[in-house]
Tab-separated table of C-alpha atoms in Angstrom:
chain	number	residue	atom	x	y	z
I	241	UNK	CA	8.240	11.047	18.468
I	242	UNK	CA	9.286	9.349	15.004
I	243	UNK	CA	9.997	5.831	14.468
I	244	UNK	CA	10.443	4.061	11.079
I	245	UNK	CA	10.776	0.871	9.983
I	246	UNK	CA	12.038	-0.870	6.614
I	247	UNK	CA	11.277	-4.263	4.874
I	248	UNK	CA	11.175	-6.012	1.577
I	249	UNK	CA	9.808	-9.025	0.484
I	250	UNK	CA	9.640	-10.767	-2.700
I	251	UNK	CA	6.780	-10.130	-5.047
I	252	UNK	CA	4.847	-13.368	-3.678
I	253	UNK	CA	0.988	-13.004	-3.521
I	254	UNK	CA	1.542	-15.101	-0.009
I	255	UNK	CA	3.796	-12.096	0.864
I	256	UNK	CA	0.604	-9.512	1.350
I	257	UNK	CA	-0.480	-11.021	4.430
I	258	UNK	CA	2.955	-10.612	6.056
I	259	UNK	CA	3.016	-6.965	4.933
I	260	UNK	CA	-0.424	-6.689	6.599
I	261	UNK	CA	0.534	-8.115	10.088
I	262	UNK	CA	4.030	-6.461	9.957
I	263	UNK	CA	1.803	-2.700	9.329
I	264	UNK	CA	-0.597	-3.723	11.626
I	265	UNK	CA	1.928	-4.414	14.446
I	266	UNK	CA	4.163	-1.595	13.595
I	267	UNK	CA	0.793	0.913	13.809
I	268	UNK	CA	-0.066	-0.928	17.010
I	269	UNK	CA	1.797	1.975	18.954
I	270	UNK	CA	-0.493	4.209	17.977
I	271	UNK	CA	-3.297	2.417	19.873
I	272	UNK	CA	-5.965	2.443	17.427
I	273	UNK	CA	-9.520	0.978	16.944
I	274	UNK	CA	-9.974	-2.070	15.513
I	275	UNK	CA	-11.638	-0.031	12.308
I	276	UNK	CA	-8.560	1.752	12.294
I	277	UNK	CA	-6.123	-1.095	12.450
I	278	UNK	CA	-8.514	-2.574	9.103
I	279	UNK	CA	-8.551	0.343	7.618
I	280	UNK	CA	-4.830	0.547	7.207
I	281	UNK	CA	-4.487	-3.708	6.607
I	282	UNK	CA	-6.813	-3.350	3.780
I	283	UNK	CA	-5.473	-0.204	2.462
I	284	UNK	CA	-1.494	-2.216	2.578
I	285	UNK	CA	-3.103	-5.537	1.350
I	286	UNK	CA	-4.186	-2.947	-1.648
I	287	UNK	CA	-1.244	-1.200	-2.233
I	288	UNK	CA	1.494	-4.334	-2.267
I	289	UNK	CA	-1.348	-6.939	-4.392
I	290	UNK	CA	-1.306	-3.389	-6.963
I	291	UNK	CA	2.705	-4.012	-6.885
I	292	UNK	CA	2.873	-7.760	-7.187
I	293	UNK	CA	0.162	-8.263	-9.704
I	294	UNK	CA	0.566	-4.976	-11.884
I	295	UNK	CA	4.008	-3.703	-11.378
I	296	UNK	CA	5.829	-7.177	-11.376
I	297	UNK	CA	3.202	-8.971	-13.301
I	298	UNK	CA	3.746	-12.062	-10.444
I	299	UNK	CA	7.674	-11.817	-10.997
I	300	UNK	CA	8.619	-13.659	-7.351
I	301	UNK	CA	12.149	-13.062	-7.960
I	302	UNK	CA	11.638	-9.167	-7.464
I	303	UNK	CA	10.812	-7.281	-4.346
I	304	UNK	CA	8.293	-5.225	-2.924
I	305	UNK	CA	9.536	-2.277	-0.633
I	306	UNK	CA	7.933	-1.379	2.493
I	307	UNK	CA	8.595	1.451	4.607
I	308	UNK	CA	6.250	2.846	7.552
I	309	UNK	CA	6.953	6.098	9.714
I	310	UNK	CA	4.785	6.994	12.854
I	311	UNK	CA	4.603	10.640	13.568
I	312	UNK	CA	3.166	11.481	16.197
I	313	UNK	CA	-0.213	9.741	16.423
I	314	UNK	CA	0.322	9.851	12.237
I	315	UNK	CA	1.410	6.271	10.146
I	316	UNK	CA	2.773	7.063	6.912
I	317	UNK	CA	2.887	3.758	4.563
I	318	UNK	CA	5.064	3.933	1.892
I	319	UNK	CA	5.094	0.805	-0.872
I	320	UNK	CA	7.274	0.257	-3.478
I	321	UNK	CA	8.462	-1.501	-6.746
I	322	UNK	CA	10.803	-0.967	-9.417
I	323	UNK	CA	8.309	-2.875	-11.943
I	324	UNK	CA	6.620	-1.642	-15.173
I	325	UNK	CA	4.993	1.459	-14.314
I	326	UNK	CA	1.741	2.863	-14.922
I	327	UNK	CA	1.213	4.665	-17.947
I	328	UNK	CA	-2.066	6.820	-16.905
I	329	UNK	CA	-2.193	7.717	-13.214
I	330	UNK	CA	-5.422	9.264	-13.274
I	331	UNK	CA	-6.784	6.439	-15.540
I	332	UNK	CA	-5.569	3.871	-13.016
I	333	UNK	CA	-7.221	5.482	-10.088
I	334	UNK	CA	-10.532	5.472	-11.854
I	335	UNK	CA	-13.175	3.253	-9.878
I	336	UNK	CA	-13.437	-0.452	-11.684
I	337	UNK	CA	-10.697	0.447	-13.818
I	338	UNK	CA	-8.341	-2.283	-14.155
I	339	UNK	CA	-5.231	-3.374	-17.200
I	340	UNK	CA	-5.678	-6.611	-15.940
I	341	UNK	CA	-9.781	-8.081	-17.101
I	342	UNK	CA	-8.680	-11.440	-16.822
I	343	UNK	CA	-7.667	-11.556	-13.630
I	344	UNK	CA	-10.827	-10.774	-12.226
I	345	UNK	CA	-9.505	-8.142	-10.068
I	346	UNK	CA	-11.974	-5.549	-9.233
I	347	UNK	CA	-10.080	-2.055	-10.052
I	348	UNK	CA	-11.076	-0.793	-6.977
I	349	UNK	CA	-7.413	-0.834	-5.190
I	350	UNK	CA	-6.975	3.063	-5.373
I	351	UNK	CA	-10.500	3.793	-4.746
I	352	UNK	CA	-10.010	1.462	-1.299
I	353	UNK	CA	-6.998	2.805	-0.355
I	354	UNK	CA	-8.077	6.631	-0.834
I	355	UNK	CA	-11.165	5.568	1.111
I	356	UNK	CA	-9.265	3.832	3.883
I	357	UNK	CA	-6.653	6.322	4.273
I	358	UNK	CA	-6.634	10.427	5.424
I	359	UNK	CA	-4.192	10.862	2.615
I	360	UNK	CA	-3.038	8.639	-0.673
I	361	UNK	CA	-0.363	10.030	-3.367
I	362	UNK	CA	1.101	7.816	-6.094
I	363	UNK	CA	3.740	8.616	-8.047
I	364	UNK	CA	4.764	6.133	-11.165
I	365	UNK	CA	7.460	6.411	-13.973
I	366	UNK	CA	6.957	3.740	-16.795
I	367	UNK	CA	9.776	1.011	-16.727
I	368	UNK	CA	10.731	2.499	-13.295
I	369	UNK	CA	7.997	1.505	-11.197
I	370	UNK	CA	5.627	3.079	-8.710
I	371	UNK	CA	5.466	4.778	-5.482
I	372	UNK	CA	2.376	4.921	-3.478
I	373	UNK	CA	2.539	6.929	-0.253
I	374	UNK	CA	-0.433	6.714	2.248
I	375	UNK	CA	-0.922	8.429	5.726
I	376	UNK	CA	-3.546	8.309	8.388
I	377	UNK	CA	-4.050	10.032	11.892
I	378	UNK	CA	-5.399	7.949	14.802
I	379	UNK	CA	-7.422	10.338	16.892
I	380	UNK	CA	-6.262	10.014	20.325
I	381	UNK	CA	-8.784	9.784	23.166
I	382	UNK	CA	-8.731	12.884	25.508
């Protein structure tokens, strides 16, 4: 069984609630707990704020991508943007690291989404934009 599905929005903080329902209704399927299901809303919620706020700096006129796969009891999350880049991967990933202080933010995105998530790979080219791919496995009950 595979099924995949495809969306993009523009880079609109209002935006990363839809991208949570749309994930959470797409993983549905898969029938998992409710820890599960906020597992993976808070891991997207991460991943797409990450793209709006760092990769388009708040830039509503571009677009996030969003593209989700189930595999057999597996989700695999991919989110996208063609923004800025990140310059230091490993840097970025560091807990409370953040390159933007005076927003406040936290610079615990990666750190959630690794922690919410059975896998998390990002991949970034500077002035190209950033990748990050996440995947998790709902046990299913015997």
């Amino acid at each position: 069984m595979m099924n995949v599905m495809e969306v993009k929005f523009s880079a609109k903080s209002e935006n990363e609630s839809l991208a949570r329902v749309i994930v959470a209704s797409f993983a549905a399927k898969l029938d998992p707990t409710i820890d599960e299901l906020s597992d993976i809303k808070t891991a997207v919620s991460e991943a797409v704020t990450n793209a709006i706020i760092h990769g388009y700096e708040e830039d509503e006129s571009k677009f996030v991508h969003l593209r989700c796969e189930l595999i057999e009891n597996t989700i695999k999350i991919v989110v996208e943007d063609y923004g800025k880049g990140i310059e230091d991967i490993e840097e970025a990933r560091q807990p409370m690291f953040t390159s933007k202080p005076e927003l406040e933010r936290s610079g615990m995105g990666f750190s959630f989404m690794e922690s919410f998530m059975d896998d998390m790979q990002v991949a970034s080219i500077v002035g190209e934009g950033t990748k990050v791919i996440m995947t998790k496995t709902i046990e299913i009950p015997e």
